[in-house]
mmCIF file of C-alpha atoms in Angstrom:
data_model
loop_
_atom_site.group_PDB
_atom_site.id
_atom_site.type_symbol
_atom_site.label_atom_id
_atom_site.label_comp_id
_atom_site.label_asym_id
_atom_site.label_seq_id
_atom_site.Cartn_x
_atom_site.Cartn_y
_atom_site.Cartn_z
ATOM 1 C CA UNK A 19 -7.924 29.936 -1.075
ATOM 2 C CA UNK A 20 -6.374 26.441 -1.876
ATOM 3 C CA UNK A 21 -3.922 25.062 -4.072
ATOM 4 C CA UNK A 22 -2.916 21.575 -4.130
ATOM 5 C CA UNK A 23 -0.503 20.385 -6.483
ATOM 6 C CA UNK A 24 -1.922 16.328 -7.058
ATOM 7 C CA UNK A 25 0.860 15.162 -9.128
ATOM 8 C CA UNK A 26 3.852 16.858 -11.002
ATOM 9 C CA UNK A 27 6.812 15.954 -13.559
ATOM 10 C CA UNK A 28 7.186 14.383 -16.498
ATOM 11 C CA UNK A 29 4.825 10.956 -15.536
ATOM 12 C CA UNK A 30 1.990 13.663 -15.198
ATOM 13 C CA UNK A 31 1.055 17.393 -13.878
ATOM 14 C CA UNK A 32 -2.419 18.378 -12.198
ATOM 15 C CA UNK A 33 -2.997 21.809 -9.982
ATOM 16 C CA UNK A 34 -6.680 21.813 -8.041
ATOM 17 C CA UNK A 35 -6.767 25.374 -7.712
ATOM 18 C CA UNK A 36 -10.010 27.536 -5.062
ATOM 19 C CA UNK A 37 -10.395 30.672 -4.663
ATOM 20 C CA UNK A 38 -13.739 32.764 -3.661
ATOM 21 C CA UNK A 39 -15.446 29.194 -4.053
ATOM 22 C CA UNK A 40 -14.927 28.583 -8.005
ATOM 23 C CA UNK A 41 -12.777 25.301 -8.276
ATOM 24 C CA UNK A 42 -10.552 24.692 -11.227
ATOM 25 C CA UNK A 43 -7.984 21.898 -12.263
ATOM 26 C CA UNK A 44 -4.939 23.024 -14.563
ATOM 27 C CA UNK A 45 -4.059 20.631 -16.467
ATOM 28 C CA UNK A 46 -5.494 16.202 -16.160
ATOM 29 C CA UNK A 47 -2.148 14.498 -16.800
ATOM 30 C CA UNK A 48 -2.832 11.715 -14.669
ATOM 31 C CA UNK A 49 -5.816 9.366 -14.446
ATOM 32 C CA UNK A 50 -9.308 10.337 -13.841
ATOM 33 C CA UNK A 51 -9.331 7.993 -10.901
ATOM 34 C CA UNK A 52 -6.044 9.433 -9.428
ATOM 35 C CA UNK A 53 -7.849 13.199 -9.692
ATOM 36 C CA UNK A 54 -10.662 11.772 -8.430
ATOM 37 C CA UNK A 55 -9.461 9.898 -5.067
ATOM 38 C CA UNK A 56 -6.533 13.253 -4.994
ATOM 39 C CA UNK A 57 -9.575 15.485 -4.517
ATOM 40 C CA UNK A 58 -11.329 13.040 -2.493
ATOM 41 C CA UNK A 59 -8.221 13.189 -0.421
ATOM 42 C CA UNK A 60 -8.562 16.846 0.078
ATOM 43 C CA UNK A 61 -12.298 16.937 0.672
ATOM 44 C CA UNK A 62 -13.207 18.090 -2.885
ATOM 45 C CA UNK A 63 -15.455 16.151 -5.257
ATOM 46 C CA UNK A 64 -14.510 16.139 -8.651
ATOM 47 C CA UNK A 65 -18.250 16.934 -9.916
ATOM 48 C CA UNK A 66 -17.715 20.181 -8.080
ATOM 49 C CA UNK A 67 -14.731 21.766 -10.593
ATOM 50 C CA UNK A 68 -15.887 24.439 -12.344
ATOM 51 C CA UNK A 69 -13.383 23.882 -15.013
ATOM 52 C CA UNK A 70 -10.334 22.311 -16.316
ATOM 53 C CA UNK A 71 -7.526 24.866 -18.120
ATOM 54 C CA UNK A 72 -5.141 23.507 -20.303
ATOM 55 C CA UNK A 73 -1.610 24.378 -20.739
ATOM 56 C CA UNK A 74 -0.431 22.694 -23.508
ATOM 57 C CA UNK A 75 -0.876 19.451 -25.446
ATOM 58 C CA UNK A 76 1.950 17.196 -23.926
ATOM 59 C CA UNK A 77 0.760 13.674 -22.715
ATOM 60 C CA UNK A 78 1.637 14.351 -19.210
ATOM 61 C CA UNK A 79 -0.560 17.234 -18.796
ATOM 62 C CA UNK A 80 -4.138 15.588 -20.920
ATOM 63 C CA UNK A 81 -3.654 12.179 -20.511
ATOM 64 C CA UNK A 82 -6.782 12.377 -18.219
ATOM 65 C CA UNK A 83 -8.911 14.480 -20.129
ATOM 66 C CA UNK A 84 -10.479 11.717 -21.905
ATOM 67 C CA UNK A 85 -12.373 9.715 -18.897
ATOM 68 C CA UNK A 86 -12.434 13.274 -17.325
ATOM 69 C CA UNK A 87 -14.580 15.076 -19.602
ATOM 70 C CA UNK A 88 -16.796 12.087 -20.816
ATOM 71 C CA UNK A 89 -17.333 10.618 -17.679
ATOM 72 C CA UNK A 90 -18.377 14.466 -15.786
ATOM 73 C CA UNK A 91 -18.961 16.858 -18.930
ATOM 74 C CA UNK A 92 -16.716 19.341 -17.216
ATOM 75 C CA UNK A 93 -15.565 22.639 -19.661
ATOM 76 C CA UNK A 94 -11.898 22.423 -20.264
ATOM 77 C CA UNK A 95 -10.008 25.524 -22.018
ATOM 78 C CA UNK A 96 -7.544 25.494 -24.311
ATOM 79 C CA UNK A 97 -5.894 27.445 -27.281
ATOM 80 C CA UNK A 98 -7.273 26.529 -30.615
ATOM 81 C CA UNK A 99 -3.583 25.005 -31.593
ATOM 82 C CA UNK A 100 -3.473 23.198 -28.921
ATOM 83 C CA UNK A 101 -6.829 21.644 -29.150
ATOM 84 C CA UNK A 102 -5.617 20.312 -32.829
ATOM 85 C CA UNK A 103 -2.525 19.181 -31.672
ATOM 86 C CA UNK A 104 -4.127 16.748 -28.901
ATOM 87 C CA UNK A 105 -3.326 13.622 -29.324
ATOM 88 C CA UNK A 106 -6.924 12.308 -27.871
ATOM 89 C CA UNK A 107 -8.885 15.977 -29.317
ATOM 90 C CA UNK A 108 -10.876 13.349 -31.694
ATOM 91 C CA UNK A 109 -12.699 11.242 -28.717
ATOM 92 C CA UNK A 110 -13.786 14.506 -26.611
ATOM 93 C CA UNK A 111 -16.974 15.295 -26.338
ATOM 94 C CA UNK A 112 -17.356 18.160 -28.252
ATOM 95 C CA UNK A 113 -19.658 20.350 -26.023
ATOM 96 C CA UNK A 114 -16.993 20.360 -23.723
ATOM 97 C CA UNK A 115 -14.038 21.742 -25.677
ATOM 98 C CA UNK A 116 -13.888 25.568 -25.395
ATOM 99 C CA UNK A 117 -11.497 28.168 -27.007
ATOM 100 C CA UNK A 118 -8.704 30.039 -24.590
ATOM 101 C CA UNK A 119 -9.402 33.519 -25.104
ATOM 102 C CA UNK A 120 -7.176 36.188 -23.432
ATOM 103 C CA UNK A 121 -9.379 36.628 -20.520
ATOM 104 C CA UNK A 122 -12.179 34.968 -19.061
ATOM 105 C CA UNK A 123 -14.075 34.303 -15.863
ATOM 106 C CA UNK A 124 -15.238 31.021 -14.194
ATOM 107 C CA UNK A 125 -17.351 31.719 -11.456
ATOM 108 C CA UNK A 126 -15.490 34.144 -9.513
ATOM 109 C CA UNK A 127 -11.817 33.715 -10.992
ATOM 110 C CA UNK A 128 -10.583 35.656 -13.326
ATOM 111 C CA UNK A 129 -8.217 33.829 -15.838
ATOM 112 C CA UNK A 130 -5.423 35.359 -18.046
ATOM 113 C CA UNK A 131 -3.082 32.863 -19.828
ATOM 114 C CA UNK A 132 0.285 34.326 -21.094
ATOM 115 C CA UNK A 133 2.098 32.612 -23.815
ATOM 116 C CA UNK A 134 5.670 30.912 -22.603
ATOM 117 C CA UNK A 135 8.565 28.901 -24.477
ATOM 118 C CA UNK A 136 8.137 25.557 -24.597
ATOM 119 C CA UNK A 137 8.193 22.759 -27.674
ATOM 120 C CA UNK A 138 4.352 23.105 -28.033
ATOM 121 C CA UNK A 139 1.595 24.277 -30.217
ATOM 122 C CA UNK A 140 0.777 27.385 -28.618
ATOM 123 C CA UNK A 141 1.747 26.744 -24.978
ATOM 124 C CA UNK A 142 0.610 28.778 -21.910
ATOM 125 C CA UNK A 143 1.055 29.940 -18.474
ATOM 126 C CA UNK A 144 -1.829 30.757 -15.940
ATOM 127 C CA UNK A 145 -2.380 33.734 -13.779
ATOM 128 C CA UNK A 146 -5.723 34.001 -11.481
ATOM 129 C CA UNK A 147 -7.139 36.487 -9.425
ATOM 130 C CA UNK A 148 -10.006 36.446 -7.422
ATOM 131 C CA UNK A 149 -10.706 39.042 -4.575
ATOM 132 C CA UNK A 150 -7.288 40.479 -3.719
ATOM 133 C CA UNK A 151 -5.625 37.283 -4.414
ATOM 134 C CA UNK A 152 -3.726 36.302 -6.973
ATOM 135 C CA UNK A 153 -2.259 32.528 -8.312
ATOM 136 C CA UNK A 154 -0.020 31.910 -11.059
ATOM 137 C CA UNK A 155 1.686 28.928 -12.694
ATOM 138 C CA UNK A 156 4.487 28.741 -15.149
ATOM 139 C CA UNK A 157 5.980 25.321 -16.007
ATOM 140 C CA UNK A 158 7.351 23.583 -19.034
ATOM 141 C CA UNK A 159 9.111 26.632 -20.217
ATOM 142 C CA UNK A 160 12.390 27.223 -21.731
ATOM 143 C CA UNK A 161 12.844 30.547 -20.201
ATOM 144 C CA UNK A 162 11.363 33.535 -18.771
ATOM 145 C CA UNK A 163 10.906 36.023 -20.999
ATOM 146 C CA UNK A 164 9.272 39.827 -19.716
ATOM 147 C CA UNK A 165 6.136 38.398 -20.084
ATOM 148 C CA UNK A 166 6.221 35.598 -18.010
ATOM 149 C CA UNK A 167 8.121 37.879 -15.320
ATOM 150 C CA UNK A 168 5.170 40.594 -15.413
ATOM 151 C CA UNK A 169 2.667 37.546 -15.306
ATOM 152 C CA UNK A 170 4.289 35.979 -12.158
ATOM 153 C CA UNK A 171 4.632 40.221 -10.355
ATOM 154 C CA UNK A 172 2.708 40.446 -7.101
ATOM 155 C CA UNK A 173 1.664 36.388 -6.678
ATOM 156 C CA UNK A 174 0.430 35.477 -3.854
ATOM 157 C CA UNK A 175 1.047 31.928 -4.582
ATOM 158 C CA UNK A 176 3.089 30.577 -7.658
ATOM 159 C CA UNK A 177 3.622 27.203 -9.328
ATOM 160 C CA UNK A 178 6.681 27.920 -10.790
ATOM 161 C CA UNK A 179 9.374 25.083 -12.498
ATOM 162 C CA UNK A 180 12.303 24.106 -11.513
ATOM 163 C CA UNK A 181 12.853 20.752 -13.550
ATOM 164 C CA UNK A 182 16.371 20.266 -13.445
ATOM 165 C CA UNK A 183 20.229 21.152 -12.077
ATOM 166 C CA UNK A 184 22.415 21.595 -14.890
ATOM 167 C CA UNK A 185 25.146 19.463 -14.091
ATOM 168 C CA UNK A 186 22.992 16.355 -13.571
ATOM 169 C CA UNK A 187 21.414 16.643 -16.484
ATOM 170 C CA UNK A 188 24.774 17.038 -18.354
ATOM 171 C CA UNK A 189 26.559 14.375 -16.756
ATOM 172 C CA UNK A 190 23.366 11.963 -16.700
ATOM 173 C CA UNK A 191 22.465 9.516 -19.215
ATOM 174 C CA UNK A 192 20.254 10.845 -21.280
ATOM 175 C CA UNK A 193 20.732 10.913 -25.033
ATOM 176 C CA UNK A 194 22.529 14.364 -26.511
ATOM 177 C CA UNK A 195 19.448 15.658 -28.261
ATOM 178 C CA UNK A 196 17.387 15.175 -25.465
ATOM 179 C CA UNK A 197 19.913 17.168 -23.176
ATOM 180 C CA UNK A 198 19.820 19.812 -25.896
ATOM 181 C CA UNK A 199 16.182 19.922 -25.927
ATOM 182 C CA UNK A 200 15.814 20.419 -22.134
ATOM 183 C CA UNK A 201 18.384 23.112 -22.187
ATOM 184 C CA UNK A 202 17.062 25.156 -24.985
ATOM 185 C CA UNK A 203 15.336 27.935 -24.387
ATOM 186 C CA UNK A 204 12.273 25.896 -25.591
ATOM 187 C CA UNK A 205 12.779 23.829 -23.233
ATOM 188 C CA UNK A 206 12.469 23.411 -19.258
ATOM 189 C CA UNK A 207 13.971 25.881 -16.657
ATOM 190 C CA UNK A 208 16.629 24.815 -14.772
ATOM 191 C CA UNK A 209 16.942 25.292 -10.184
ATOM 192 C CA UNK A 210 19.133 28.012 -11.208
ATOM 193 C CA UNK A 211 16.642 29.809 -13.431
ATOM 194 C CA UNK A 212 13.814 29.298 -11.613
ATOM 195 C CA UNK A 213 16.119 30.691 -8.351
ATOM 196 C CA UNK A 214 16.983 33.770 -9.905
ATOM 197 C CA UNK A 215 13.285 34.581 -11.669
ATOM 198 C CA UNK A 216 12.380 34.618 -7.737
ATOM 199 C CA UNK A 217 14.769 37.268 -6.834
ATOM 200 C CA UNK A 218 14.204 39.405 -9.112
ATOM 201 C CA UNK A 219 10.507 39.688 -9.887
ATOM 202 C CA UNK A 220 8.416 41.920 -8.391
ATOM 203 C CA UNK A 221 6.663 40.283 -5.135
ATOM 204 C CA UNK A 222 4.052 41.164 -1.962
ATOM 205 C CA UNK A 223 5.298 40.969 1.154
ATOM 206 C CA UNK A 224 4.673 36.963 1.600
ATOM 207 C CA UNK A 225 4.694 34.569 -1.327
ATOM 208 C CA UNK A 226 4.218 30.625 -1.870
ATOM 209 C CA UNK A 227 5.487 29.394 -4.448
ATOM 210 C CA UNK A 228 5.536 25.322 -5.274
ATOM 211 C CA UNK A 229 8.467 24.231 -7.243
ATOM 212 C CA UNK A 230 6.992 22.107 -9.553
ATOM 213 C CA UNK A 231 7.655 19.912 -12.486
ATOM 214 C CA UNK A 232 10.865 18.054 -11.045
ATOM 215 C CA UNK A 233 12.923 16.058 -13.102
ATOM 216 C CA UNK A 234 13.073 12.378 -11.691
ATOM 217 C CA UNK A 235 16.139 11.879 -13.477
ATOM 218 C CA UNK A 236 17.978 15.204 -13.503
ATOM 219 C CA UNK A 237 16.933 16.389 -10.001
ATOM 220 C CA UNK A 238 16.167 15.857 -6.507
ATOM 221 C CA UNK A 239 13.255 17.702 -4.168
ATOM 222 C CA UNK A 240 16.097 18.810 -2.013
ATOM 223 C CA UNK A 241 18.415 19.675 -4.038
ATOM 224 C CA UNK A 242 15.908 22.606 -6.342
ATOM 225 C CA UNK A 243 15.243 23.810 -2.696
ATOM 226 C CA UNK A 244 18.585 24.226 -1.374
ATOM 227 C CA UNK A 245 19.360 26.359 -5.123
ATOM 228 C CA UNK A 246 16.653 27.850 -5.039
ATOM 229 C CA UNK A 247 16.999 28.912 -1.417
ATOM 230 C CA UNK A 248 20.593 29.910 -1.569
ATOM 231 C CA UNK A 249 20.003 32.352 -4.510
ATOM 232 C CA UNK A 250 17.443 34.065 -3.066
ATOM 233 C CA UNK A 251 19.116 34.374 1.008
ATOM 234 C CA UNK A 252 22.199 35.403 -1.481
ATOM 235 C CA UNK A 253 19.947 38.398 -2.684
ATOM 236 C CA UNK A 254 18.852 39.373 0.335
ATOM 237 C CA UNK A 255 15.249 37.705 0.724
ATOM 238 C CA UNK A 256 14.371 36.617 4.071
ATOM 239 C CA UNK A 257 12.805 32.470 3.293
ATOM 240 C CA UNK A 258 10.252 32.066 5.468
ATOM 241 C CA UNK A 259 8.903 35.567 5.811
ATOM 242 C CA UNK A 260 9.155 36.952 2.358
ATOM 243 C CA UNK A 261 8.675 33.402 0.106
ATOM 244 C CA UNK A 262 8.078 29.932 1.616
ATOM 245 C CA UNK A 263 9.426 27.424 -0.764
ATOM 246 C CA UNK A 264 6.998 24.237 -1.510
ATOM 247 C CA UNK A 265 7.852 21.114 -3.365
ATOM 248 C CA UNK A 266 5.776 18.609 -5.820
ATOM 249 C CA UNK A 267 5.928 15.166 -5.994
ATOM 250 C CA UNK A 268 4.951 12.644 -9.232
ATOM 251 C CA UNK A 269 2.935 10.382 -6.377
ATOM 252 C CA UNK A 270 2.162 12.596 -3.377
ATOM 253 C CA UNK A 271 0.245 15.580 -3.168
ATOM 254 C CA UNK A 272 1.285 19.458 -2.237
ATOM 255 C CA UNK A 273 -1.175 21.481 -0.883
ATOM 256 C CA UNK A 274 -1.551 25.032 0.539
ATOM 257 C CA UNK A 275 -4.588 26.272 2.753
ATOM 258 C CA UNK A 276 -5.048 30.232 3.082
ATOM 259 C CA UNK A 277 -7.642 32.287 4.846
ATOM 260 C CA UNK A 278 -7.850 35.708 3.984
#
């Protein structure tokens, strides 16, 4: 199993997700070329995914899809809504544009998306399983509701947000509306939130989890660790034996290697 996290925040997200051989991208939010020389980078060729899955229609999670899917006729999945609401949905080529259902398999993955709050057309979360491993990823969302809790139970390895600290965000200089926006439960989940969703959802005895979609502005790598870390040694959980904390980068990839 690997996950690499090539890029993530607001200038663009992509996951390259393996597991049992089948090779998927969530989310192209940066260039074709940058996915390209990212998987290059970890010994992956881009004509090898088996699929790109789409969490919503924001410009830093398609902006590659474009290039992508004309240039290597690669399937990408997405919910109806959201395929209407791309900006680019009218250049695509057509063949490669496929419905979201509720459950399907690529190669030997099995894919559930679960709905999450965020200002989208029908935004989603991911959770794989293949073998007895499981993945799941959760960002650009407001809050986490029950079903975004059960979704993220029992990962072994989650891509979880934690885009801002709540102070910096209030005190920084962004506009009011734009403040309210992030804040709202429609919105993106602040260190604290994403600290607390650790401790209390159900989890194996060892999980990874990348912290992932980090405000540039309203954040800094170490500072979502350290609040993310002191909630959960506060609660009891043992960092380093019962969750290793990763973080993402807009420039620099994250990756994670597991044998099992």
């Amino acid at each position: 199993m690997q996950i690499h996290v090539l890029a993530s925040g607001s200038t663009g997200n992509a996951t390259f997700i393996e597991m049992e051989n089948t090779k998927l991208l969530v989310d192209a939010g940066i260039s074709t070329r940058r996915i390209k020389q990212s998987l290059d980078a970890i010994g992956t060729k881009v004509e090898d995914i088996d699929g790109v899955l789409i969490t919503h229609e924001h410009r830093d999670h398609v902006n590659g899809l474009t290039t992508l899917l004309k240039k290597y006729k690669i399937p990408a999945y997405a919910r109806p809504d959201t395929w209407q609401s791309m900006y680019c949905r009218g250049v695509l080529p057509e063949e490669c544009c496929k419905a979201l259902p509720d459950s399907l398999s690529i190669g030997r993955i099995k894919i559930e998306p679960f709905s999450i709050s965020h200002d989208a057309a029908d935004p989603v979360g991911f959770r794989l399983y293949a073998g007895s491993s499981k993945v799941s990823v959760a960002t650009d969302l407001g809050f986490v509701t029950p079903t975004v809790k059960e979704a993220l139970s029992l990962s072994d390895v989650m891509v979880l947000e934690s885009n801002h600290d709540v102070e910096m965000l209030k005190n920084g200089s962004y506009p009011w509306h734009l403040k309210k926006r992030i804040m709202s439960n429609r919105g993106h989940l602040a260190n604290t939130d994403a600290g607390w969703t650790l401790a209390r959802v159900d989890r194996k005895a060892h999980t990874h989890v990348f912290l992932a979609h980090l405000s540039q502005e309203n954040n800094r790598p170490e500072l979502a660790e350290d609040t993310v870390a002191e909630i959960l040694t506060n609660q009891g959980c043992r960092l380093g034996q019962e969750v290793t904390l990763h973080l993402t980068y807009p420039e620099q990839i994250s990756g994670l290697s597991e044998h099992k």
